[in-house]
mmCIF file of C-alpha atoms in Angstrom:
data_model
loop_
_atom_site.group_PDB
_atom_site.id
_atom_site.type_symbol
_atom_site.label_atom_id
_atom_site.label_comp_id
_atom_site.label_asym_id
_atom_site.label_seq_id
_atom_site.Cartn_x
_atom_site.Cartn_y
_atom_site.Cartn_z
ATOM 1 C CA MET U 1 -42.603 0.436 13.411
ATOM 2 C CA LYS U 2 -39.478 2.677 13.464
ATOM 3 C CA LYS U 3 -37.851 0.333 15.910
ATOM 4 C CA MET U 4 -38.603 -2.702 13.873
ATOM 5 C CA ASN U 5 -36.936 -1.242 10.718
ATOM 6 C CA TYR U 6 -33.814 -0.429 12.505
ATOM 7 C CA LEU U 7 -33.879 -4.029 13.987
ATOM 8 C CA LEU U 8 -34.484 -5.242 10.275
ATOM 9 C CA ILE U 9 -31.635 -3.103 9.132
ATOM 10 C CA LEU U 10 -29.307 -4.434 11.876
ATOM 11 C CA ILE U 11 -30.036 -8.047 11.176
ATOM 12 C CA ILE U 12 -29.562 -7.792 7.751
ATOM 13 C CA SER U 13 -26.205 -5.837 8.033
ATOM 14 C CA PHE U 14 -25.035 -8.578 10.375
ATOM 15 C CA PHE U 15 -25.766 -11.740 8.200
ATOM 16 C CA SER U 16 -24.650 -9.957 5.106
ATOM 17 C CA CYS U 17 -21.262 -9.065 6.685
ATOM 18 C CA ASN U 18 -18.333 -11.096 4.864
ATOM 19 C CA THR U 19 -16.315 -12.293 8.092
ATOM 20 C CA GLU U 20 -14.619 -15.098 5.697
ATOM 21 C CA SER U 21 -10.648 -14.998 6.136
ATOM 22 C CA PRO U 22 -8.466 -14.982 3.230
ATOM 23 C CA THR U 23 -6.806 -18.317 2.158
ATOM 24 C CA GLN U 24 -4.614 -16.441 -0.107
ATOM 25 C CA PHE U 25 -2.055 -13.384 0.405
ATOM 26 C CA SER U 26 -3.057 -10.220 -1.457
ATOM 27 C CA VAL U 27 -0.876 -9.052 -4.411
ATOM 28 C CA GLU U 28 0.042 -6.152 -1.938
ATOM 29 C CA ALA U 29 1.104 -8.104 0.815
ATOM 30 C CA LEU U 30 3.256 -10.446 -1.041
ATOM 31 C CA ASN U 31 5.254 -7.453 -2.644
ATOM 32 C CA ASP U 32 5.576 -5.909 0.612
ATOM 33 C CA THR U 33 9.240 -6.006 1.515
ATOM 34 C CA PHE U 34 11.037 -7.079 5.090
ATOM 35 C CA ILE U 35 14.699 -6.925 5.946
ATOM 36 C CA THR U 36 16.688 -10.151 6.645
ATOM 37 C CA LYS U 37 18.699 -10.231 9.452
ATOM 38 C CA GLU U 38 21.655 -9.822 7.104
ATOM 39 C CA GLY U 39 20.215 -6.311 6.120
ATOM 40 C CA HIS U 40 18.920 -7.565 2.643
ATOM 41 C CA SER U 41 15.262 -6.335 1.601
ATOM 42 C CA ILE U 42 13.232 -9.271 0.555
ATOM 43 C CA ALA U 43 9.639 -9.392 -0.537
ATOM 44 C CA PHE U 44 7.187 -11.255 1.282
ATOM 45 C CA LYS U 45 6.608 -13.570 -1.809
ATOM 46 C CA ASP U 46 10.282 -14.455 -2.061
ATOM 47 C CA ILE U 47 10.177 -15.691 1.665
ATOM 48 C CA LEU U 48 7.201 -17.713 0.783
ATOM 49 C CA GLU U 49 9.066 -18.896 -1.881
ATOM 50 C CA ASN U 50 12.189 -19.843 0.134
ATOM 51 C CA HIS U 51 9.866 -22.366 2.276
ATOM 52 C CA LYS U 52 7.622 -23.494 -0.536
ATOM 53 C CA GLY U 53 6.209 -26.866 0.230
ATOM 54 C CA LYS U 54 6.838 -26.294 3.966
ATOM 55 C CA THR U 55 3.741 -25.962 6.550
ATOM 56 C CA LEU U 56 4.597 -22.219 8.122
ATOM 57 C CA VAL U 57 3.417 -20.948 11.320
ATOM 58 C CA ILE U 58 3.893 -16.968 11.091
ATOM 59 C CA ASP U 59 4.528 -15.057 14.303
ATOM 60 C CA VAL U 60 4.006 -11.477 13.917
ATOM 61 C CA TRP U 61 5.804 -10.085 17.074
ATOM 62 C CA ALA U 62 7.999 -7.227 18.572
ATOM 63 C CA SER U 63 10.227 -7.588 21.773
ATOM 64 C CA TRP U 64 8.665 -4.705 23.511
ATOM 65 C CA CYS U 65 5.430 -6.457 23.420
ATOM 66 C CA ARG U 66 4.861 -8.200 26.781
ATOM 67 C CA ASP U 67 2.271 -10.838 25.167
ATOM 68 C CA CYS U 68 4.712 -11.656 22.468
ATOM 69 C CA ILE U 69 7.297 -12.546 24.876
ATOM 70 C CA GLU U 70 5.066 -14.346 27.353
ATOM 71 C CA GLY U 71 3.952 -16.426 24.169
ATOM 72 C CA MET U 72 7.358 -17.508 23.236
ATOM 73 C CA PRO U 73 7.511 -20.526 25.610
ATOM 74 C CA LYS U 74 4.384 -21.604 23.948
ATOM 75 C CA ILE U 75 5.891 -21.215 20.726
ATOM 76 C CA LYS U 76 8.771 -23.114 21.785
ATOM 77 C CA GLY U 77 6.937 -26.054 22.546
ATOM 78 C CA LEU U 78 4.974 -25.839 19.378
ATOM 79 C CA GLN U 79 8.723 -25.906 17.651
ATOM 80 C CA GLU U 80 9.337 -29.278 19.683
ATOM 81 C CA GLU U 81 6.022 -31.008 19.088
ATOM 82 C CA TYR U 82 5.937 -29.935 15.267
ATOM 83 C CA LYS U 83 9.524 -29.858 14.114
ATOM 84 C CA ASN U 84 8.676 -30.182 10.452
ATOM 85 C CA VAL U 85 6.949 -27.280 10.694
ATOM 86 C CA THR U 86 8.986 -23.851 9.794
ATOM 87 C CA TYR U 87 8.685 -20.991 12.195
ATOM 88 C CA ILE U 88 8.718 -17.452 10.557
ATOM 89 C CA PHE U 89 9.083 -14.372 13.096
ATOM 90 C CA LEU U 90 7.979 -11.270 11.366
ATOM 91 C CA SER U 91 8.924 -8.163 14.041
ATOM 92 C CA LEU U 92 7.355 -4.893 14.436
ATOM 93 C CA ASP U 93 10.426 -3.559 16.727
ATOM 94 C CA LYS U 94 11.042 -0.087 16.177
ATOM 95 C CA THR U 95 14.698 -0.661 15.260
ATOM 96 C CA GLU U 96 16.623 -3.352 13.422
ATOM 97 C CA LYS U 97 18.642 -3.231 16.396
ATOM 98 C CA ALA U 98 16.035 -3.796 19.024
ATOM 99 C CA TRP U 99 14.717 -6.622 16.692
ATOM 100 C CA LYS U 100 18.202 -8.505 16.559
ATOM 101 C CA LYS U 101 18.805 -7.823 20.353
ATOM 102 C CA GLY U 102 15.197 -9.348 21.189
ATOM 103 C CA ILE U 103 15.948 -12.613 18.948
ATOM 104 C CA LYS U 104 19.219 -13.082 20.793
ATOM 105 C CA LYS U 105 17.696 -12.232 24.454
ATOM 106 C CA HIS U 106 14.512 -14.714 24.264
ATOM 107 C CA HIS U 107 16.577 -17.536 21.926
ATOM 108 C CA ILE U 108 14.111 -17.172 19.175
ATOM 109 C CA GLU U 109 15.001 -20.118 16.800
ATOM 110 C CA GLY U 110 13.544 -19.739 13.342
ATOM 111 C CA ALA U 111 13.424 -17.695 10.128
ATOM 112 C CA HIS U 112 13.455 -13.755 10.975
ATOM 113 C CA TYR U 113 12.591 -10.936 9.177
ATOM 114 C CA PHE U 114 12.200 -7.048 10.102
ATOM 115 C CA MET U 115 8.561 -5.500 8.981
ATOM 116 C CA GLN U 116 10.122 -2.297 7.540
ATOM 117 C CA SER U 117 6.618 -0.982 6.725
ATOM 118 C CA GLY U 118 5.145 -1.618 9.944
ATOM 119 C CA TRP U 119 1.815 -1.604 10.833
ATOM 120 C CA GLU U 120 0.505 0.614 8.282
ATOM 121 C CA GLY U 121 2.606 -1.101 5.596
ATOM 122 C CA ALA U 122 0.565 -3.543 2.760
ATOM 123 C CA PHE U 123 1.063 -6.692 4.595
ATOM 124 C CA GLY U 124 0.257 -5.118 8.137
ATOM 125 C CA LYS U 125 -2.820 -3.605 6.246
ATOM 126 C CA PHE U 126 -3.794 -7.070 4.704
ATOM 127 C CA LEU U 127 -3.566 -8.700 8.072
ATOM 128 C CA ASP U 128 -5.822 -5.829 9.527
ATOM 129 C CA LEU U 129 -3.176 -5.625 12.287
ATOM 130 C CA ASP U 130 -4.438 -3.920 15.412
ATOM 131 C CA TRP U 131 -2.681 -6.276 17.885
ATOM 132 C CA ILE U 132 0.184 -8.439 18.464
ATOM 133 C CA PRO U 133 1.069 -11.314 18.753
ATOM 134 C CA ARG U 134 -0.433 -12.258 15.487
ATOM 135 C CA TYR U 135 -0.280 -16.178 14.753
ATOM 136 C CA MET U 136 -1.074 -17.643 11.215
ATOM 137 C CA VAL U 137 -0.669 -21.093 9.685
ATOM 138 C CA VAL U 138 -0.042 -21.460 6.137
ATOM 139 C CA ASP U 139 0.044 -24.988 4.486
ATOM 140 C CA ALA U 140 2.663 -26.740 2.255
ATOM 141 C CA ASN U 141 0.893 -25.342 -0.730
ATOM 142 C CA GLY U 142 0.710 -21.446 0.150
ATOM 143 C CA ASN U 143 -2.670 -21.524 1.615
ATOM 144 C CA ILE U 144 -3.710 -19.746 4.572
ATOM 145 C CA LYS U 145 -5.363 -22.017 6.857
ATOM 146 C CA LEU U 146 -5.452 -20.136 9.834
ATOM 147 C CA PHE U 147 -5.520 -16.304 9.303
ATOM 148 C CA GLU U 148 -5.866 -14.828 12.676
ATOM 149 C CA ALA U 149 -4.912 -16.104 16.227
ATOM 150 C CA VAL U 150 -3.541 -13.890 18.901
ATOM 151 C CA LYS U 151 -2.718 -16.337 21.427
ATOM 152 C CA ALA U 152 0.176 -18.899 21.222
ATOM 153 C CA ASP U 153 -2.022 -21.861 22.364
ATOM 154 C CA ASP U 154 -4.856 -21.250 20.323
ATOM 155 C CA ILE U 155 -5.989 -24.584 19.697
ATOM 156 C CA ARG U 156 -6.661 -23.663 16.102
ATOM 157 C CA ILE U 157 -2.821 -23.468 15.421
ATOM 158 C CA LYS U 158 -2.213 -27.130 16.234
ATOM 159 C CA GLU U 159 -5.602 -27.983 14.583
ATOM 160 C CA ASN U 160 -4.085 -26.388 11.320
ATOM 161 C CA LEU U 161 -0.769 -28.381 11.749
#
């Protein structure tokens, strides 16, 4: 009987978990600040506003991350195939110098921002960030269409473009 109760609790817990991905950014994530390549501070909501009306692929990466670098040719392939999409790269490098060096070294084209708040900042917490690279797709209306992909060739990226 005791085993049956534990099993029932486990089943109820499993099915009652909210596993839906958010379709909007939290106020905290929108207010988190990033650094532009020119060294200016910018709120994430202003990054989105600057690209309003565009479909976005957001790539959270770092130049020290092997998986991130290995995914770059696939992102470049997406850029070739989906030229009308804006590609935003959010870096978790340890320093701005390393971030800028990584952009140049890997010839990464797109809009670049440094995540000064890092993994534990409001944006990282909103994403429940535990791995990079991390890819997202945001539609032209600002809705999150794909909340989490960790491979640049995840079929869901193309499906949401």
